Amino acid sequence: MSIHPNDVWEPSSDRHTATGKLYSDAARDHLWMHFTRHSVFEERGDGGLGHSVPIITRGEGWRIWDDRGNEYIDGLAGLFVNNVGHGRTEIAEAMAKQASELAFFPLWSYAHPRAIELAERLAHHAPGDLNRVFFTTGGGEAVETAWKLAKQYFKLVGKPTKHKVISRSVAYHGTPQGALSITGIPDAKLPFEPLVPGGHKVPNTNLYRAPEHLREDEKAFGRWAADRIAEAIEFEGPDSVAAVFLEPVQNSGGCFPPPPGYFDRVREICDEYDVLLVSDETICAFGRIGSMFACQDFGYQPDIITTAKGITSGYAPLGLMIASDRLFEPFRSGTTYFPHGYTWGGHPVSCAAAMANLDIFDREGLNDHVKQNAPVFRSTLERLLDLPLVGDVRGAGFFYGIELVKDKATRETFDDDEAERLLRGFLSKALFDAGLYCRADDRGDPVVQLAPPLTMGPAEFDEIERRLRGVLTEAENHL
């Protein structure tokens, strides 16, 4: 499972490291990349050379360049991260200024100005009484933090058996042991089992794959999907369930938006059973859907928000959990405390990057820009529905998935071998060769995902569609 499978790259440039080794060779010999099949870089059985590691060296706005000087459209904002675009010198300058004043200090019983300012700013943007910000260094840590808080909170209020979590099938919530238990991708979990017990799965909101009798009625499908959460809580026992973790738009599987009424019903269910609703907005916050927090776009009030990525637009690592005043209340008195933390959580330089990043949002009106242009982006991508390979276009804001099918009439999908040949054998290389960095993925059904920097507009949407059309048309010849 890799963002761009690596059996497809052309030889790299002749740049050398300090030891005189080619960058591509040094990467092959020393760099352990994430979610990557390293076998494709090794010497082949027939004595031929393996493929070179693709090396990205520079970015500006929504464009990136590799070490051979080739230019690409960054159609994934790095990894759903670079919301304000590459090359924002004002963020780098804010980071340098902070590093020269105070490069590091922990938030373990102490505070520093940038963390204080950022926490206040985030609490101002967050809905309802979500006023307590706990900093981490990434989204998986934020999810881990939220589950631990939920467990401890219910112990403190006299409900010590509430510890389980309900989440959705195919949903990705992170790689730490707890977050991985919440994740709903079997292949991502199998090598590391046994995991933290207590994670239980319900159907997701993929309308394209909904039961046939519900496909033409989004509201009925939303009610059906939400009621599966109530059913799971009843099955596990309400006294054992602490939280429900849901992304506003589910990433894995290809951008599943919530049907109308879905989150209204989920909120009712959580209130009925005294279960916390956690909105995992690691991807969806900070303008990806439109508002600062995507729960506001869909009109629901969570008890906790977890997020990361767009908070700094990738200029420095930072994640966070925002919890309601109710959840903080047991920690306000006596000797009670939350025995949890991270050395780098709320790092001064990262917080400075986040403040400068949010300044750009305010100055350039990026949230309104997304809201105004999202319908244009969607309609541009929907032009691809005339292709035999394209079964569905779905998503929200600047976050879309294009599902690929073998048969549009029956919605028949590809088997594992076919998906392997289509995605890894052709699409990943062809998309990159066409100058488009995006995601061809099969966690669930085969999809192409797009989540570009929020600074893009209609001209860039047209260019993305043009490049996708060429590649997907040619893909018909490789099935």
Coordinates of C-alpha atoms in Angstrom, one line a residue:
M1 CA 0.0 0.0 0.0
S2 CA 1.9 3.1 -1.2
I3 CA 0.9 6.5 -2.4
H4 CA 2.8 6.0 -5.6
P5 CA 3.9 2.4 -6.1
N6 CA 7.5 2.3 -6.9
D7 CA 8.0 -0.2 -9.8
V8 CA 7.6 2.6 -12.3
W9 CA 10.2 5.3 -12.0
E10 CA 12.8 6.4 -14.5
P11 CA 16.5 6.8 -13.6
S12 CA 17.2 9.7 -11.3
S13 CA 19.5 12.6 -11.9
D14 CA 23.2 12.6 -11.1
R15 CA 23.1 14.6 -7.8
H16 CA 25.4 13.2 -5.2
T17 CA 25.4 13.1 -1.4
A18 CA 28.4 14.2 0.7
T19 CA 29.9 10.7 0.4
G20 CA 29.8 10.9 -3.4
K21 CA 26.8 8.5 -3.7
L22 CA 23.9 9.2 -6.1
Y23 CA 20.9 10.5 -4.2
S24 CA 18.8 7.6 -5.6
D25 CA 21.4 5.0 -4.5
A26 CA 21.7 6.5 -1.1
A27 CA 17.9 6.5 -0.7
R28 CA 17.8 2.9 -1.8
D29 CA 20.6 1.9 0.6
H30 CA 19.7 3.9 3.8
L31 CA 16.2 5.4 3.7
W32 CA 13.3 3.3 5.0
M33 CA 10.3 4.9 3.3
H34 CA 6.8 4.7 4.7
F35 CA 4.2 2.3 3.2
T36 CA 6.7 1.4 0.5
R37 CA 7.6 -1.8 -1.4
H38 CA 11.4 -1.6 -1.3
S39 CA 11.9 -4.6 -3.5
V40 CA 11.4 -2.6 -6.6
F41 CA 14.5 -0.6 -5.9
E42 CA 16.7 -3.7 -5.6
E43 CA 18.6 -5.5 -8.3
R44 CA 16.2 -7.7 -10.3
G45 CA 16.6 -11.5 -10.5
D46 CA 17.8 -11.3 -14.1
G47 CA 20.7 -9.0 -13.0
G48 CA 19.0 -5.8 -14.2
L49 CA 18.9 -2.7 -12.1
G50 CA 16.0 -1.8 -9.9
H51 CA 14.0 1.4 -10.3
S52 CA 15.2 4.7 -8.9
V53 CA 13.6 6.3 -5.9
P54 CA 11.6 9.4 -7.1
I55 CA 13.0 12.5 -5.5
I56 CA 11.0 15.7 -5.1
T57 CA 13.2 18.7 -4.5
R58 CA 11.1 21.9 -4.7
G59 CA 7.6 23.3 -4.5
E60 CA 5.9 26.6 -5.3
G61 CA 2.2 27.2 -4.9
W62 CA 0.5 24.1 -6.3
R63 CA 3.5 22.9 -8.3
I64 CA 6.4 20.6 -7.4
W65 CA 9.6 19.6 -9.2
D66 CA 11.7 16.5 -9.1
D67 CA 15.5 16.2 -9.2
R68 CA 15.5 16.0 -13.0
G69 CA 13.7 19.4 -13.2
N70 CA 10.3 17.9 -14.2
E71 CA 7.3 19.9 -13.1
Y72 CA 4.1 18.4 -11.7
I73 CA 0.7 19.5 -10.4
D74 CA 0.5 18.6 -6.7
G75 CA -2.9 17.2 -6.7
L76 CA -2.7 15.8 -3.2
A77 CA -1.2 18.7 -1.3
G78 CA 1.7 16.4 -0.4
L79 CA -0.5 14.1 1.7
F80 CA -3.6 16.1 2.3
V81 CA -1.3 18.6 4.1
N82 CA -0.1 21.6 2.1
N83 CA -3.3 23.6 2.2
V84 CA -1.8 27.1 1.6
G85 CA 0.6 25.9 -1.0
H86 CA 4.4 25.4 -1.2
G87 CA 7.0 28.1 -0.8
R88 CA 5.3 30.4 1.7
T89 CA 8.3 32.3 2.9
E90 CA 6.4 34.1 5.7
I91 CA 5.8 30.7 7.4
A92 CA 9.5 29.9 7.2
E93 CA 10.4 33.3 8.5
A94 CA 8.0 32.9 11.5
M95 CA 9.6 29.6 12.2
A96 CA 13.2 31.0 12.0
K97 CA 12.2 33.9 14.3
Q98 CA 10.8 31.5 16.9
A99 CA 13.7 29.2 16.7
S100 CA 16.1 32.1 17.4
E101 CA 14.0 33.2 20.5
L102 CA 13.0 29.8 21.9
A103 CA 13.7 26.7 19.9
F104 CA 12.1 24.3 22.3
F105 CA 10.4 24.0 25.6
P106 CA 7.9 21.2 26.6
L107 CA 4.3 21.7 27.8
W108 CA 4.8 19.5 30.8
S109 CA 3.6 21.8 33.6
Y110 CA 5.0 24.8 31.7
A111 CA 3.7 26.8 28.7
H112 CA 5.2 29.1 26.1
P113 CA 3.6 32.0 24.2
R114 CA 3.1 30.4 20.8
A115 CA 1.2 27.4 22.3
I116 CA -1.0 29.7 24.4
E117 CA -1.8 31.9 21.4
L118 CA -2.5 29.0 19.1
A119 CA -4.7 27.2 21.7
E120 CA -6.8 30.4 22.2
R121 CA -7.1 30.9 18.4
L122 CA -8.2 27.3 17.8
A123 CA -10.7 27.4 20.7
H124 CA -12.2 30.5 19.1
H125 CA -12.7 28.7 15.8
A126 CA -14.0 25.4 17.3
P127 CA -17.7 25.0 17.7
G128 CA -19.6 24.9 20.9
D129 CA -17.7 24.4 24.2
L130 CA -14.6 22.8 22.6
N131 CA -12.2 25.0 24.5
R132 CA -9.3 22.7 25.6
V133 CA -6.5 22.1 23.2
F134 CA -4.0 19.2 23.8
F135 CA -1.1 19.3 21.3
T136 CA 0.5 16.3 19.7
T137 CA 2.8 15.9 16.8
G138 CA 0.4 14.2 14.3
G139 CA -3.0 12.9 13.6
G140 CA -2.4 9.3 14.9
E141 CA -1.2 10.7 18.2
A142 CA -4.3 12.9 18.4
V143 CA -6.5 9.9 17.9
E144 CA -4.5 8.0 20.5
T145 CA -4.9 10.9 22.9
A146 CA -8.7 11.1 22.4
W147 CA -9.2 7.4 23.1
K148 CA -7.1 7.6 26.3
L149 CA -9.0 10.7 27.4
A150 CA -12.4 9.0 26.8
K151 CA -11.3 6.0 28.9
Q152 CA -10.0 8.1 31.8
Y153 CA -13.0 10.5 31.7
F154 CA -15.5 7.7 32.1
K155 CA -13.5 6.2 35.0
L156 CA -13.5 9.6 36.7
V157 CA -17.3 10.1 36.4
G158 CA -18.1 6.7 37.7
K159 CA -18.5 4.7 34.5
P160 CA -15.3 2.6 34.5
T161 CA -16.5 -0.1 32.1
K162 CA -16.9 2.3 29.2
H163 CA -13.8 1.8 27.1
K164 CA -14.7 0.5 23.6
V165 CA -14.7 2.5 20.4
I166 CA -17.0 2.3 17.3
S167 CA -15.5 3.3 14.0
R168 CA -16.3 2.6 10.3
S169 CA -15.1 -0.1 7.9
V170 CA -12.1 0.9 5.7
A171 CA -11.6 4.1 7.7
Y172 CA -8.0 5.1 8.5
H173 CA -7.3 6.7 11.9
G174 CA -3.5 6.2 12.3
T175 CA -0.7 3.7 12.9
P176 CA -0.1 3.8 16.7
Q177 CA -1.4 0.6 18.4
G178 CA -4.6 2.3 19.7
A179 CA -5.3 4.3 16.6
L180 CA -4.7 1.2 14.5
S181 CA -7.3 -0.7 16.5
I182 CA -9.7 2.1 15.5
T183 CA -8.6 1.9 11.9
G184 CA -10.9 -0.3 9.7
I185 CA -8.4 -1.6 7.1
P186 CA -7.7 -5.2 7.8
D187 CA -4.4 -5.4 5.8
A188 CA -3.0 -2.5 7.7
K189 CA -3.6 -4.2 11.0
L190 CA -2.8 -7.9 10.3
P191 CA 1.0 -7.7 10.6
F192 CA 0.7 -6.0 14.0
E193 CA -2.0 -8.0 15.8
P194 CA -2.9 -8.5 18.5
L195 CA -3.8 -4.8 18.9
V196 CA -5.4 -2.8 21.7
P197 CA -8.8 -4.5 22.3
G198 CA -12.0 -2.6 22.1
G199 CA -12.2 -1.4 18.5
H200 CA -15.5 -2.3 16.7
K201 CA -16.5 -1.5 13.1
V202 CA -19.8 -0.4 11.4
P203 CA -20.6 0.3 7.7
N204 CA -19.3 3.5 6.2
T205 CA -21.2 6.0 4.1
N206 CA -20.2 4.9 0.6
L207 CA -23.5 5.6 -1.2
Y208 CA -22.2 4.1 -4.4
R209 CA -21.8 0.7 -2.7
A210 CA -24.9 1.1 -0.5
P211 CA -27.6 -1.7 -0.4
E212 CA -29.5 -1.4 -3.7
H213 CA -32.8 -0.4 -2.1
L214 CA -31.1 2.6 -0.5
R215 CA -29.0 3.9 -3.4
E216 CA -31.6 6.4 -4.7
D217 CA -32.5 7.8 -1.3
E218 CA -29.5 9.4 0.4
K219 CA -31.4 10.4 3.5
A220 CA -32.7 6.8 4.0
F221 CA -29.2 5.5 3.5
G222 CA -27.8 8.0 6.0
R223 CA -30.4 6.9 8.6
W224 CA -29.6 3.2 7.9
A225 CA -25.8 3.8 8.3
A226 CA -26.2 5.8 11.5
D227 CA -28.5 3.2 13.0
R228 CA -25.8 0.6 12.5
I229 CA -23.9 2.6 15.2
A230 CA -26.8 2.3 17.6
E231 CA -27.0 -1.4 16.8
A232 CA -23.3 -1.9 17.5
I233 CA -23.5 0.0 20.8
E234 CA -26.5 -2.2 21.9
F235 CA -24.6 -5.4 20.8
E236 CA -21.4 -4.5 22.7
G237 CA -23.4 -3.1 25.6
P238 CA -23.9 0.6 26.2
D239 CA -22.0 0.4 29.5
S240 CA -18.9 -0.7 27.6
V241 CA -18.8 1.9 24.7
A242 CA -16.9 5.1 25.3
A243 CA -16.7 6.8 21.9
V244 CA -17.5 6.8 18.2
F245 CA -14.7 8.0 15.9
L246 CA -15.8 9.3 12.5
E247 CA -14.2 11.4 9.8
P248 CA -16.5 14.1 8.4
V249 CA -15.6 12.8 4.9
Q250 CA -14.0 9.4 5.1
N251 CA -10.7 9.3 3.4
S252 CA -9.9 5.6 2.8
G253 CA -12.0 4.0 0.2
G254 CA -12.2 7.2 -1.8
C255 CA -13.8 10.2 -0.1
F256 CA -17.2 9.2 1.4
P257 CA -19.2 12.3 2.3
P258 CA -22.0 12.0 5.0
P259 CA -25.5 11.6 3.6
P260 CA -28.1 14.2 4.7
G261 CA -29.2 13.7 8.3
Y262 CA -26.4 11.2 9.0
F263 CA -24.6 13.2 11.7
D264 CA -27.8 14.5 13.2
R265 CA -28.8 10.9 13.9
V266 CA -25.3 10.0 15.1
R267 CA -25.4 12.8 17.6
E268 CA -28.8 11.6 18.8
I269 CA -27.4 8.1 19.3
C270 CA -24.3 9.3 21.2
D271 CA -26.5 11.4 23.5
E272 CA -28.9 8.5 24.1
Y273 CA -26.1 6.1 25.1
D274 CA -23.7 8.6 26.8
V275 CA -21.0 8.0 24.1
L276 CA -18.5 10.6 23.0
L277 CA -18.6 11.7 19.4
V278 CA -15.1 12.2 18.1
S279 CA -14.7 14.1 14.8
D280 CA -11.4 12.9 13.3
E281 CA -10.5 15.8 11.1
T282 CA -6.9 15.0 10.5
I283 CA -7.5 15.7 6.8
C284 CA -10.8 17.5 6.8
A285 CA -10.1 20.5 9.0
F286 CA -8.5 23.8 8.0
G287 CA -10.4 24.5 4.8
R288 CA -10.2 21.1 3.1
I289 CA -14.0 20.9 3.1
G290 CA -14.5 24.7 3.5
S291 CA -14.7 25.8 7.1
M292 CA -11.9 25.7 9.7
F293 CA -13.5 22.5 11.1
A294 CA -15.5 20.3 8.8
C295 CA -18.0 19.4 11.5
Q296 CA -19.2 23.0 11.0
D297 CA -19.7 22.3 7.2
F298 CA -22.0 19.4 8.1
G299 CA -23.7 21.0 11.1
Y300 CA -22.9 18.7 14.0
Q301 CA -21.4 19.2 17.4
P302 CA -18.7 16.7 18.4
D303 CA -17.3 16.2 21.9
I304 CA -13.8 16.0 20.6
I305 CA -12.0 17.1 17.4
T306 CA -8.7 15.4 16.4
T307 CA -6.7 17.0 13.7
A308 CA -3.2 17.7 12.2
K309 CA -1.9 18.1 8.7
G310 CA -3.4 21.5 7.5
I311 CA -2.8 23.2 10.9
T312 CA 0.7 24.1 9.6
S313 CA 0.2 23.2 6.0
G314 CA 3.0 20.8 6.5
Y315 CA 5.7 23.4 7.2
A316 CA 6.3 21.7 10.6
P317 CA 4.8 18.6 12.4
L318 CA 1.8 19.4 14.7
G319 CA -1.3 17.6 15.7
L320 CA -3.9 18.3 18.4
M321 CA -7.1 17.2 20.2
I322 CA -9.7 19.8 21.1
A323 CA -12.0 18.6 23.9
S324 CA -15.1 20.1 25.4
D325 CA -15.3 21.8 28.7
R326 CA -17.3 18.9 30.1
L327 CA -14.5 16.5 29.4
F328 CA -12.0 18.8 31.1
E329 CA -14.1 19.3 34.2
P330 CA -12.9 16.3 36.3
F331 CA -9.3 17.6 35.8
R332 CA -10.0 21.1 37.3
S333 CA -9.6 20.1 41.0
G334 CA -7.7 17.8 43.4
T335 CA -4.9 15.6 42.3
T336 CA -6.5 14.4 39.1
Y337 CA -4.4 14.8 35.9
F338 CA -4.1 13.3 32.4
P339 CA -1.0 11.1 32.5
H340 CA -0.2 11.5 28.8
G341 CA 2.0 13.6 26.6
Y342 CA 4.6 13.9 23.9
T343 CA 8.0 15.6 24.0
W344 CA 7.4 17.4 20.8
G345 CA 3.7 18.2 21.3
G346 CA 3.1 21.9 20.9
H347 CA 6.7 22.6 19.8
P348 CA 7.3 26.4 19.7
V349 CA 8.5 26.4 16.1
S350 CA 5.5 24.3 15.0
C351 CA 3.1 26.5 16.8
A352 CA 4.7 29.6 15.2
A353 CA 4.3 27.9 11.8
A354 CA 0.6 27.2 12.6
M355 CA 0.0 30.9 13.5
A356 CA 1.6 32.1 10.3
N357 CA -0.4 29.5 8.3
L358 CA -3.7 30.7 9.9
D359 CA -2.8 34.3 9.2
I360 CA -2.6 33.4 5.5
F361 CA -6.1 31.8 5.7
D362 CA -7.5 35.0 7.2
R363 CA -5.7 37.4 4.8
E364 CA -6.5 35.4 1.6
G365 CA -9.9 34.2 2.6
L366 CA -9.1 30.6 1.8
N367 CA -12.1 29.1 3.5
D368 CA -14.5 31.2 1.4
H369 CA -12.4 30.4 -1.7
V370 CA -12.9 26.7 -1.1
K371 CA -16.7 27.1 -0.5
Q372 CA -17.0 29.2 -3.7
N373 CA -14.9 26.9 -5.9
A374 CA -15.8 23.4 -4.6
P375 CA -18.9 23.1 -6.9
V376 CA -16.7 24.1 -9.9
F377 CA -14.1 21.5 -8.9
R378 CA -16.8 18.8 -8.5
S379 CA -18.5 19.6 -11.8
T380 CA -15.1 19.6 -13.6
L381 CA -14.2 16.2 -12.3
E382 CA -17.8 14.9 -13.0
R383 CA -17.0 15.4 -16.7
L384 CA -14.9 12.2 -16.4
L385 CA -18.1 10.2 -15.8
D386 CA -18.4 9.8 -19.6
L387 CA -15.4 7.5 -19.5
P388 CA -16.2 3.7 -19.3
L389 CA -13.7 3.2 -16.5
V390 CA -15.2 5.9 -14.2
G391 CA -18.0 4.7 -12.0
D392 CA -18.4 7.5 -9.4
V393 CA -17.1 10.9 -8.5
R394 CA -17.6 11.8 -4.8
G395 CA -16.4 14.0 -2.0
A396 CA -16.7 17.6 -0.8
G397 CA -14.7 20.8 -0.7
F398 CA -11.3 20.3 -2.3
F399 CA -11.4 16.5 -1.5
Y400 CA -12.6 14.1 -4.1
G401 CA -12.4 10.4 -5.0
I402 CA -12.9 8.9 -8.5
E403 CA -13.9 5.2 -8.3
L404 CA -12.8 3.0 -11.2
V405 CA -15.0 0.1 -12.2
K406 CA -14.8 -2.9 -14.6
D407 CA -18.5 -2.5 -15.6
K408 CA -20.4 0.8 -15.1
A409 CA -23.9 -0.8 -15.6
T410 CA -23.4 -3.4 -12.8
R411 CA -20.8 -1.5 -10.7
E412 CA -18.6 -4.5 -10.9
T413 CA -15.2 -3.8 -9.4
F414 CA -11.8 -5.3 -10.2
D415 CA -10.4 -8.3 -8.4
D416 CA -7.1 -8.0 -6.6
D417 CA -4.9 -9.0 -9.5
E418 CA -6.7 -6.7 -11.9
A419 CA -6.5 -3.8 -9.4
E420 CA -2.8 -4.5 -9.0
R421 CA -2.2 -4.3 -12.7
L422 CA -4.4 -1.2 -13.1
L423 CA -3.1 0.8 -10.2
R424 CA 0.5 -0.2 -9.8
G425 CA 1.2 -1.6 -13.2
F426 CA -0.2 1.4 -15.1
L427 CA -2.0 4.3 -13.4
S428 CA 0.6 5.4 -10.9
K429 CA 3.4 5.7 -13.5
A430 CA 1.1 7.2 -16.1
L431 CA -0.4 9.8 -13.8
F432 CA 3.1 10.9 -12.7
D433 CA 4.4 10.9 -16.3
A434 CA 1.4 13.1 -17.2
G435 CA 2.6 15.6 -14.6
L436 CA 0.0 14.9 -12.0
Y437 CA 0.9 13.8 -8.4
C438 CA -2.2 12.3 -6.8
R439 CA -3.2 9.0 -5.2
A440 CA -4.1 5.8 -6.9
D441 CA -5.3 3.5 -4.1
D442 CA -7.2 0.3 -3.4
R443 CA -7.9 0.3 0.3
G444 CA -11.5 -0.6 -0.5
D445 CA -12.4 -0.3 -4.2
P446 CA -9.9 1.2 -6.7
V447 CA -9.9 5.0 -6.7
V448 CA -7.9 8.0 -7.7
Q449 CA -7.9 10.7 -5.0
L450 CA -7.4 14.4 -5.3
A451 CA -6.9 16.9 -2.5
P452 CA -4.9 19.8 -4.0
P453 CA -3.7 23.0 -2.2
L454 CA -6.6 25.3 -1.4
T455 CA -5.2 28.1 -3.6
M456 CA -6.2 26.3 -6.9
G457 CA -9.0 27.6 -9.1
P458 CA -11.0 26.7 -12.2
A459 CA -8.0 26.9 -14.6
E460 CA -6.1 24.3 -12.5
F461 CA -9.2 22.1 -12.2
D462 CA -9.5 22.0 -16.0
E463 CA -5.9 21.1 -16.3
I464 CA -6.2 18.3 -13.7
E465 CA -9.3 17.0 -15.6
R466 CA -7.4 17.1 -18.9
R467 CA -4.5 15.1 -17.6
L468 CA -6.8 12.6 -15.8
R469 CA -8.8 12.1 -18.9
G470 CA -5.8 11.3 -21.0
V471 CA -4.5 8.7 -18.5
L472 CA -7.8 7.1 -17.8
T473 CA -8.6 6.8 -21.5
E474 CA -5.3 5.1 -22.1
A475 CA -5.9 2.8 -19.1
E476 CA -8.7 1.1 -21.0
N477 CA -6.0 -0.5 -23.1
H478 CA -4.2 -2.0 -20.1
L479 CA -7.0 -3.9 -18.5

